[in-house]
mmCIF file of C-alpha atoms and ligand atoms in Angstrom:
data_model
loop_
_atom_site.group_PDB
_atom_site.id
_atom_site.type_symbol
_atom_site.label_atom_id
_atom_site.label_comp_id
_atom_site.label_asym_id
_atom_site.label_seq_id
_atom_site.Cartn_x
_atom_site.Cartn_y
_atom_site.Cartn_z
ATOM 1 C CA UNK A 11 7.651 48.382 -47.284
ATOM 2 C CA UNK A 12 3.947 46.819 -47.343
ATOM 3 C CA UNK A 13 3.973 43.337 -45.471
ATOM 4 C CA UNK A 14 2.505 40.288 -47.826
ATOM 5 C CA UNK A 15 -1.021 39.871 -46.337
ATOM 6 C CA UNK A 16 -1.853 36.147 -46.041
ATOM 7 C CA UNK A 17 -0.879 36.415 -50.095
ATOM 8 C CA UNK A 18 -0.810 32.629 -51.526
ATOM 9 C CA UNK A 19 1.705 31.698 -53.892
ATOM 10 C CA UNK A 20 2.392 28.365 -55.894
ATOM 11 C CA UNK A 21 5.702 27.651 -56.615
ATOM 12 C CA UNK A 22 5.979 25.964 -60.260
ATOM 13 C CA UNK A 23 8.427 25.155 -63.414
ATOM 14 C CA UNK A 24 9.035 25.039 -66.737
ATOM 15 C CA UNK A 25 11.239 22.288 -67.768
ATOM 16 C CA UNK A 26 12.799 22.960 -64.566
ATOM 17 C CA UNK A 27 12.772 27.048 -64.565
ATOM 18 C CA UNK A 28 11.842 28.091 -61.075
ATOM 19 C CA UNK A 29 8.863 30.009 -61.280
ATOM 20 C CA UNK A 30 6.596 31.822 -58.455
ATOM 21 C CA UNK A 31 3.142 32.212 -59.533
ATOM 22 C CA UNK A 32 1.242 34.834 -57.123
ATOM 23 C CA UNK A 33 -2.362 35.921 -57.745
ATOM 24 C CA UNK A 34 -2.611 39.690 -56.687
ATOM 25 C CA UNK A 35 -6.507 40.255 -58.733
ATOM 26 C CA UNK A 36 -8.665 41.995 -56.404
ATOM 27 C CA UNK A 37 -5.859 43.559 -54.250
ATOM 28 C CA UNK A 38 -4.525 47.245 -54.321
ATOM 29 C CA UNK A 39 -1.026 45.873 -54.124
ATOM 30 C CA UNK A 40 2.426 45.464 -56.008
ATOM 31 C CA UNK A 41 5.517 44.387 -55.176
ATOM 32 C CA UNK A 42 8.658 46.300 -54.516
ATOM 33 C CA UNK A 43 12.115 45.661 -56.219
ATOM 34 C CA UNK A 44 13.288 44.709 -52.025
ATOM 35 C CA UNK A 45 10.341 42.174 -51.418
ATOM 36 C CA UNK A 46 10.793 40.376 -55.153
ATOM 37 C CA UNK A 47 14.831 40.148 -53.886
ATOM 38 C CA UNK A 48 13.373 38.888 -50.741
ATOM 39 C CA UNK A 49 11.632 36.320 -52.049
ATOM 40 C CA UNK A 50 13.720 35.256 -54.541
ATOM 41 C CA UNK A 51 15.903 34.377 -51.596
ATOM 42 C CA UNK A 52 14.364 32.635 -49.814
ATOM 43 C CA UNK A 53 14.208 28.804 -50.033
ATOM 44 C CA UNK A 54 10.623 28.172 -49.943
ATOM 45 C CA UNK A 55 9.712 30.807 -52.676
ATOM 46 C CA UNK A 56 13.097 30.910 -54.785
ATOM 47 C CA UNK A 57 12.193 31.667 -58.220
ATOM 48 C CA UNK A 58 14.254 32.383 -61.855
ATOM 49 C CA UNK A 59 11.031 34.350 -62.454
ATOM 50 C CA UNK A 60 8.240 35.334 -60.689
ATOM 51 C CA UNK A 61 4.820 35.727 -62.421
ATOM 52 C CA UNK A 62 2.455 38.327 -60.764
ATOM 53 C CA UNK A 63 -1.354 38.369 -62.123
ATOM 54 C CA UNK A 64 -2.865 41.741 -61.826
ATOM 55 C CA UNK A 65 -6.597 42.754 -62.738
ATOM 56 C CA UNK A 66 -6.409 43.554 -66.217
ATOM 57 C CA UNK A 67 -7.837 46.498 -67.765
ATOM 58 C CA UNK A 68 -8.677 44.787 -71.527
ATOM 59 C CA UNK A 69 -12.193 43.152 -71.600
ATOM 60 C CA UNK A 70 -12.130 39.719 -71.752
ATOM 61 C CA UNK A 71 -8.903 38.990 -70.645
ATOM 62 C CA UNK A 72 -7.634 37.063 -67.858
ATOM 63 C CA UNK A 73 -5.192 39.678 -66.230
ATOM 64 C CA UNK A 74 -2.269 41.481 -66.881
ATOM 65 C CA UNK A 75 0.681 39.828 -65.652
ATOM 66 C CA UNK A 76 3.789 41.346 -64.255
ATOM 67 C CA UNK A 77 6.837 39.455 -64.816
ATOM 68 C CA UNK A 78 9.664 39.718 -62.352
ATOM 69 C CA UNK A 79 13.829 38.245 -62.571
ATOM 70 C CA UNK A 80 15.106 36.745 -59.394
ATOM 71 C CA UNK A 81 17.014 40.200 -59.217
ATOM 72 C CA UNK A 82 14.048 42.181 -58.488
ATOM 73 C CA UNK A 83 14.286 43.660 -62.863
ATOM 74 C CA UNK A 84 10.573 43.737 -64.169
ATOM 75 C CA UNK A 85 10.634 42.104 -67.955
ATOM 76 C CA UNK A 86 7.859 42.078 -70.625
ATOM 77 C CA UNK A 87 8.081 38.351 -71.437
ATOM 78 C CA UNK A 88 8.461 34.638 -69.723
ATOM 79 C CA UNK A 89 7.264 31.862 -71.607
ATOM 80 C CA UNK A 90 7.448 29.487 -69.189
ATOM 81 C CA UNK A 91 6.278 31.348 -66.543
ATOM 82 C CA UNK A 92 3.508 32.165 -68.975
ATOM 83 C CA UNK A 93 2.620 28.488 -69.417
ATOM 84 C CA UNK A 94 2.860 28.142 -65.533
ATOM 85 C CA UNK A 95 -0.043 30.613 -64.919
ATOM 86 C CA UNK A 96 -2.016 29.369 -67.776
ATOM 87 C CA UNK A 97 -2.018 25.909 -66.029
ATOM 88 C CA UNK A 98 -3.248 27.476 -62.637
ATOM 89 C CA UNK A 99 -6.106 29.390 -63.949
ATOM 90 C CA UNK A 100 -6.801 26.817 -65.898
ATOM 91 C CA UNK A 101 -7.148 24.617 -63.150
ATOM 92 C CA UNK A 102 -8.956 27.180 -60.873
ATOM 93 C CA UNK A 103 -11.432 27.756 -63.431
ATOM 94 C CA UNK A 104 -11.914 24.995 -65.939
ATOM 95 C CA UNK A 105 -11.237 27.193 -69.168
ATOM 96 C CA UNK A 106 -8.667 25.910 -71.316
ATOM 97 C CA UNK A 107 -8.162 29.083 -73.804
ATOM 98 C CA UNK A 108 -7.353 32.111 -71.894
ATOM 99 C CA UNK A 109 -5.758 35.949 -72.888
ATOM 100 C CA UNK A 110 -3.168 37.493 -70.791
ATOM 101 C CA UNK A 111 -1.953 41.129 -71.245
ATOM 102 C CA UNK A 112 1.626 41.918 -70.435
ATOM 103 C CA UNK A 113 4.112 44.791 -71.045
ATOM 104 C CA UNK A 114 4.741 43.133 -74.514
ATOM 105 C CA UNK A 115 1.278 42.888 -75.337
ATOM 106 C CA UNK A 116 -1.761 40.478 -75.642
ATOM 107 C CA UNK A 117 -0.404 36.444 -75.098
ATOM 108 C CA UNK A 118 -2.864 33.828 -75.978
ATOM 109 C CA UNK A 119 -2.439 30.309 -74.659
ATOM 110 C CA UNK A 120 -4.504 27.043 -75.464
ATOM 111 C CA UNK A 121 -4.247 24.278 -72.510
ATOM 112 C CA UNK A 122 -4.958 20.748 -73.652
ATOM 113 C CA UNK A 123 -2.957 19.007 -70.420
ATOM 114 C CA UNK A 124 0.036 20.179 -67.774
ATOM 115 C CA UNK A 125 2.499 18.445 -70.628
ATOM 116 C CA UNK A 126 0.865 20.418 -73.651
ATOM 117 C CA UNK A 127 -0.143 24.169 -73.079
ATOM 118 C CA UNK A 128 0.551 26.342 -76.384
ATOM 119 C CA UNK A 129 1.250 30.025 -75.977
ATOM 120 C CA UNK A 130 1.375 32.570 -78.760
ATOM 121 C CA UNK A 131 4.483 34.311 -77.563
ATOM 122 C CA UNK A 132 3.780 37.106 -80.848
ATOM 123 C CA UNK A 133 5.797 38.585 -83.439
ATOM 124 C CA UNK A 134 9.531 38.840 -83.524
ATOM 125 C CA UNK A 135 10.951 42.162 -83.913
ATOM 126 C CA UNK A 136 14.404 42.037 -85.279
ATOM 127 C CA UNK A 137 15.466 45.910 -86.209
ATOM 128 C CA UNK A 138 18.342 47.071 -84.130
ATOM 129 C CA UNK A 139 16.210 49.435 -82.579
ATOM 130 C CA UNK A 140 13.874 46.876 -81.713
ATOM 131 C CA UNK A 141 16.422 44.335 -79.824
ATOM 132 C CA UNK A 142 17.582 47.121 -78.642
ATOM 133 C CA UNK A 143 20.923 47.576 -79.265
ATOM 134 C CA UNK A 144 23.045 50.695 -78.394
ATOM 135 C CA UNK A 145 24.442 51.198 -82.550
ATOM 136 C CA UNK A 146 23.128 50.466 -85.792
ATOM 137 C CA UNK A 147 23.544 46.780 -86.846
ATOM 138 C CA UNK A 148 21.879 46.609 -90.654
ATOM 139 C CA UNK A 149 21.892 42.514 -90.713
ATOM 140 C CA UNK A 150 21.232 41.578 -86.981
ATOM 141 C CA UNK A 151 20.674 37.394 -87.978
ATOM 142 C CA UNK A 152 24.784 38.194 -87.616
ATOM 143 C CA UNK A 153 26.139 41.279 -85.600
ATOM 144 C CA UNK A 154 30.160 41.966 -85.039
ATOM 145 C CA UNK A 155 30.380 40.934 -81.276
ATOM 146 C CA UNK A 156 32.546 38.106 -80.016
ATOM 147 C CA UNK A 157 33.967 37.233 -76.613
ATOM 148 C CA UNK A 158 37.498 35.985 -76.012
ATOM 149 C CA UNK A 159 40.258 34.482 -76.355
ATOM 150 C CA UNK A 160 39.204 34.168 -72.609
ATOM 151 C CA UNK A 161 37.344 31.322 -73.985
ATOM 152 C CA UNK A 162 38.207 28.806 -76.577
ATOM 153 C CA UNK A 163 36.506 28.298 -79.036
ATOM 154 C CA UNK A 164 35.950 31.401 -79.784
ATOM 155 C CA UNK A 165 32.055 33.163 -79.730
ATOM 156 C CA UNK A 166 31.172 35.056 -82.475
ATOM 157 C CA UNK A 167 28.886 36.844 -84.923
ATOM 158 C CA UNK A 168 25.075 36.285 -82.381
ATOM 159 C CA UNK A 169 22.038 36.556 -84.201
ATOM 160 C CA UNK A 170 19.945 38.936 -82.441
ATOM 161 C CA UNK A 171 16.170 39.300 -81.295
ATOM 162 C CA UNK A 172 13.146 40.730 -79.213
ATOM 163 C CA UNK A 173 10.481 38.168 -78.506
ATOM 164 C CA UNK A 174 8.642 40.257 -76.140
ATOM 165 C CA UNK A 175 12.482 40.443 -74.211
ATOM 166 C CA UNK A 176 16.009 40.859 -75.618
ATOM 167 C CA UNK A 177 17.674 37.799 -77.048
ATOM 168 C CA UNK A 178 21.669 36.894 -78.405
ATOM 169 C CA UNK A 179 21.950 33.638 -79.987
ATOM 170 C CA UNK A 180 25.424 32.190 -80.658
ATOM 171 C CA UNK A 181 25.781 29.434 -83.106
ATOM 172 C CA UNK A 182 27.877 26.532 -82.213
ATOM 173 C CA UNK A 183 28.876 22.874 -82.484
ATOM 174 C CA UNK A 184 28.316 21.578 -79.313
ATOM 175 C CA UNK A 185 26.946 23.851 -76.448
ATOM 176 C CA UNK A 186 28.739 21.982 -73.567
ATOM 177 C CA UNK A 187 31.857 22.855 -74.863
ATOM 178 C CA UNK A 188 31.507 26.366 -73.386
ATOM 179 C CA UNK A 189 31.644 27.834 -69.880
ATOM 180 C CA UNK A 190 28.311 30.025 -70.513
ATOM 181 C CA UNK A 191 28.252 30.591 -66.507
ATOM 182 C CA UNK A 192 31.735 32.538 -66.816
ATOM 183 C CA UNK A 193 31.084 34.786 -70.084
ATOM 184 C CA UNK A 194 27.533 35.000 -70.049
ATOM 185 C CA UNK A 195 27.387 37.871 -67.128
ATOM 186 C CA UNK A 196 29.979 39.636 -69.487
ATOM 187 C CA UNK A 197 27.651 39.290 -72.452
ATOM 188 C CA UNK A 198 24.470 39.737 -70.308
ATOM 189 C CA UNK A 199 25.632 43.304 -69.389
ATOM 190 C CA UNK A 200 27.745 43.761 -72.836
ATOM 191 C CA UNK A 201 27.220 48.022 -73.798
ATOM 192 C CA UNK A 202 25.783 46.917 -77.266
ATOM 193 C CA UNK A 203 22.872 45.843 -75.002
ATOM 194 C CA UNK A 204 21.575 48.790 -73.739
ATOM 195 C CA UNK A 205 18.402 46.946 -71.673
ATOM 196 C CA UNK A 206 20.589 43.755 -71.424
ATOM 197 C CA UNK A 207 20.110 40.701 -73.241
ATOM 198 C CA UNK A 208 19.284 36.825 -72.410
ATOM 199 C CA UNK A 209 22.704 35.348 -74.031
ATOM 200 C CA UNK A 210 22.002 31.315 -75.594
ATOM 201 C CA UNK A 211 24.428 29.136 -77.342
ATOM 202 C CA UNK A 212 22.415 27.212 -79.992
ATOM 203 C CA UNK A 213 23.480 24.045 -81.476
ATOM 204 C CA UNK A 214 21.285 22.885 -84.737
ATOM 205 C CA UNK A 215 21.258 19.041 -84.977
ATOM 206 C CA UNK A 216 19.116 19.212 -87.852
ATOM 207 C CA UNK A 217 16.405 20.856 -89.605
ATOM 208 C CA UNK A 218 13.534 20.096 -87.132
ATOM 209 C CA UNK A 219 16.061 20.024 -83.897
ATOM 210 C CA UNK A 220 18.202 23.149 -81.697
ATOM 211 C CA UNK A 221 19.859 22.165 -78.603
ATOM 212 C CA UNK A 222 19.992 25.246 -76.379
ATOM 213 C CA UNK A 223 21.843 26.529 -72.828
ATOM 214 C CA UNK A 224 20.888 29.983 -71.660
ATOM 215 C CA UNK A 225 22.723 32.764 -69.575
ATOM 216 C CA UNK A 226 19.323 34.485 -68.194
ATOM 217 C CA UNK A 227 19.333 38.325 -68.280
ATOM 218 C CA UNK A 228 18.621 38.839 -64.333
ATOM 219 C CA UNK A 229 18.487 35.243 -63.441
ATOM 220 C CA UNK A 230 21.710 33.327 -64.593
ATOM 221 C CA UNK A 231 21.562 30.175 -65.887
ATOM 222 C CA UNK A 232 18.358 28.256 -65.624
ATOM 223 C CA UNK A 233 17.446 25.183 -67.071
ATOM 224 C CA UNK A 234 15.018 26.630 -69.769
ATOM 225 C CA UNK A 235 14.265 29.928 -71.103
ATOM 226 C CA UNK A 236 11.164 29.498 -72.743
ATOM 227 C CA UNK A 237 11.477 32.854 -74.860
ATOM 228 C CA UNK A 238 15.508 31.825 -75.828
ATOM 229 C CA UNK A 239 13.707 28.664 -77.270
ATOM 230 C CA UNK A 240 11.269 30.634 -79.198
ATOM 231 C CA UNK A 241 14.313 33.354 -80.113
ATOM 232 C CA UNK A 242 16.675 30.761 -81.654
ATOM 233 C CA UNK A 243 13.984 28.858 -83.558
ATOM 234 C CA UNK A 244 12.956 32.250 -85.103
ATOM 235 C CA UNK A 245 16.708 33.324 -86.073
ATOM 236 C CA UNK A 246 17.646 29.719 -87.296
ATOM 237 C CA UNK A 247 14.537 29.670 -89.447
ATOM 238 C CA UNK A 248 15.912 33.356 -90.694
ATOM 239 C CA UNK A 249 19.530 32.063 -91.301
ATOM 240 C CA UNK A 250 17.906 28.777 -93.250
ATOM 241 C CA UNK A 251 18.797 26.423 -90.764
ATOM 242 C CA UNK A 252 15.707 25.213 -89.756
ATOM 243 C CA UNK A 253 11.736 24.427 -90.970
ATOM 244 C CA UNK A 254 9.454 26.542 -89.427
ATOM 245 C CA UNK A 255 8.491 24.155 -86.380
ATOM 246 C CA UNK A 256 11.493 22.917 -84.812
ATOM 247 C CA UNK A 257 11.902 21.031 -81.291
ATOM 248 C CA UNK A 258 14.282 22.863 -78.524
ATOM 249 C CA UNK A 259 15.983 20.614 -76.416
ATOM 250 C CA UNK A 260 17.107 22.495 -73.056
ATOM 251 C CA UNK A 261 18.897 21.079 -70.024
ATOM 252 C CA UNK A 262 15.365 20.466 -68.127
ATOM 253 C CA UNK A 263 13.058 19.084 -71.515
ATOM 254 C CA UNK A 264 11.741 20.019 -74.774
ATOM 255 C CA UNK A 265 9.903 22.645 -76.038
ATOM 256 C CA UNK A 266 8.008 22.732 -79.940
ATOM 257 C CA UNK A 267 8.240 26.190 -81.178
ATOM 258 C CA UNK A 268 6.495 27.105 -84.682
ATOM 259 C CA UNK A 269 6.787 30.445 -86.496
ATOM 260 C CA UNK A 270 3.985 30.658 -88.319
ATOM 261 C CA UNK A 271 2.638 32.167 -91.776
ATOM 262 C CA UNK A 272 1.034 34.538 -89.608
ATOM 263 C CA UNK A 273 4.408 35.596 -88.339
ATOM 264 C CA UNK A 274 3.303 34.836 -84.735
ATOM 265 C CA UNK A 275 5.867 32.692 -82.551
ATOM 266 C CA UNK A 276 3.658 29.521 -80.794
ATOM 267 C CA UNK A 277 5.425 28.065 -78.009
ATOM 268 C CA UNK A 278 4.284 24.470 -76.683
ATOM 269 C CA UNK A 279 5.487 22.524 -73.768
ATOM 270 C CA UNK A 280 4.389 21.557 -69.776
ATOM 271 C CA UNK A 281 4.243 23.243 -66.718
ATOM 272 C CA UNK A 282 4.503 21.365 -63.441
ATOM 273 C CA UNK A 283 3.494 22.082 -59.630
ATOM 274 C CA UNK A 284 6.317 21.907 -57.118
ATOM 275 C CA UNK A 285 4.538 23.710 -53.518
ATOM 276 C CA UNK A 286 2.073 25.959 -52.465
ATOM 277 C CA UNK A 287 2.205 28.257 -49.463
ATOM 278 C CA UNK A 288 1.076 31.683 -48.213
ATOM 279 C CA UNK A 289 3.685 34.657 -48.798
ATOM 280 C CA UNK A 290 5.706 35.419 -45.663
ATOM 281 C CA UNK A 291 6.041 38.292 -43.670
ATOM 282 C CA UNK A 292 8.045 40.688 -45.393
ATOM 283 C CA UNK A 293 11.454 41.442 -43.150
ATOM 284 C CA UNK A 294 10.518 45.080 -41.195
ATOM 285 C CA UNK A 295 12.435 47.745 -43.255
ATOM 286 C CA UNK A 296 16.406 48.177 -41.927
ATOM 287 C CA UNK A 297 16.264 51.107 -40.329
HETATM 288 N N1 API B 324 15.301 36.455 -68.092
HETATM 289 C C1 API B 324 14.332 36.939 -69.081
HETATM 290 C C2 API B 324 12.884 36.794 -68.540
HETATM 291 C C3 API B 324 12.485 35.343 -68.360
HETATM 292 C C4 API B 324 12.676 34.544 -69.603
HETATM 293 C C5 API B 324 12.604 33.038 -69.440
HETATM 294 N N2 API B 324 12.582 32.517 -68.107
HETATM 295 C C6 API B 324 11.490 32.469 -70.277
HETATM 296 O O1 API B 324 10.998 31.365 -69.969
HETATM 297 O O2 API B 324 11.152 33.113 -71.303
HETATM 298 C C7 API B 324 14.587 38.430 -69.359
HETATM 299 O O3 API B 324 15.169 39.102 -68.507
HETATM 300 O O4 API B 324 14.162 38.884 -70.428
#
């Protein structure tokens, strides 16, 4: 396994989702599944996600960023991470409207301050294929999955989409009154979700408000999932439950999601330092 070579890293959030932004541009190196474990394990660089800019290979864009889970599974979309590393480049380099690719495609974000940075998180795919799921669901803003009577009340009938990553939204009355640490593992690895899924419980408060928890695929609960945000506001607006821009509230802040007439998803909220550091040594192979 490569050691890190004197590799800096700046350790961020998103309304309190751990993030690990390292700048790899100009280096011949990636990660392994072992060292993103490793250093999702360790205190100083503990991350829900870790955000990994690459030299891109699109003109005119900043890089291509590699998106990581705490449990070492590579995923095509973070929106908070994404608003993380649009606040360090554009502090590193003064520009304010920057292009990233990623596995999911071209991201554009807008950064006005570290409270407002916009990101067009795309389109929202929301064919069965597309999610995906493992059988043919014709109406996926309800599918036929529930989970219990381990837990009362019962969960039922999740609206289901890809925002760049795999998304179930369950609509409830109040989100507290479930123990989404307990069932959302179950869910998470559920066999209709053949790559997984990112599990929410959404509570609508009105037309222009969701209150959201999230089960992370690969992560666990976080405090925000800035893709679950942009997921629920899309399905609510398909189910008529909500305007087109609505405000998430998650456990660690708000986030203003609008799906637009152009069908693209824009995601706005802050991004906030925590520490900075240089990688450590990666632990010598067991042998
Ligand atoms: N756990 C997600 C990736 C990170 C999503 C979340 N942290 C966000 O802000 O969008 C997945 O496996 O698809």
């Amino acid at each position: 396994m490569q050691t890190a070579q004197n590799i800096p890293f700046r350790k961020m959030n998103g309304l309190g989702n751990e993030i690990l932004v390292v700048d790899l541009r100009g280096r011949a190196k990636s990660f392994s599944e072992a060292e993103v474990k490793n250093l999702a394990g360790r205190a100083e660089t503990h991350f829900d996600q870790m955000m990994v800019l690459h030299d891109p290979s699109t003109p005119g864009t900043t890089a291509f960023v590699r998106i990581y889970n705490a449990d070492g599974s590579q995923v095509s979309a973070c929106g908070n991470g994404t608003r993380c590393v649009a606040l360090s480049v554009a502090e590193d380099t003064g520009q304010t409207e920057m292009t990233f690719e990623t596995d999911a495609g071209l991201l554009a974000a807008r950064v006005e301050s570290a409270d407002r940075i916009t990101v067009d998180m795309g389109v929202p795919k929301f064919d069965w294929q597309d999610i995906p799921l493992a059988e043919e669901f014709r109406d996926t803003r309800a599918i036929e999955l529930q989970i219990g009577p381990i837990d009362a009340p019962i969960l039922h009938s999740p609206s289901v989409v890809n925002v760049g990553n795999p998304h179930a939204i369950f609509w409830v009355e109040d989100v507290a009154a479930y123990d989404l640490a307990r069932f959302g593992p179950l869910l998470e690895n559920h066999p209709v979700f053949p790559e997984r899924a990112n599990i929410s419980l959404a509570q609508v408060v009105s037309r222009e408000h969701i209150i959201l928890r999230t089960w992370e695929r690969g992560a666990g609960l976080t405090k925000a999932c800035g893709s679950a945000a942009c997921a629920a506001a899309v399905c609510a607006m398909r189910k008529r439950l909500t305007e087109r821009r609505v405000t998430v509230t998650l456990p660690g802040g708000n986030l203003e999601i609008e799906w637009t007439a152009a069908d693209r998803i824009l995601m706005t909220g802050a991004a906030t330092h925590e520490h900075a550091g240089i990688l450590p040594e990666a632990p010598a192979p067991a042998t």
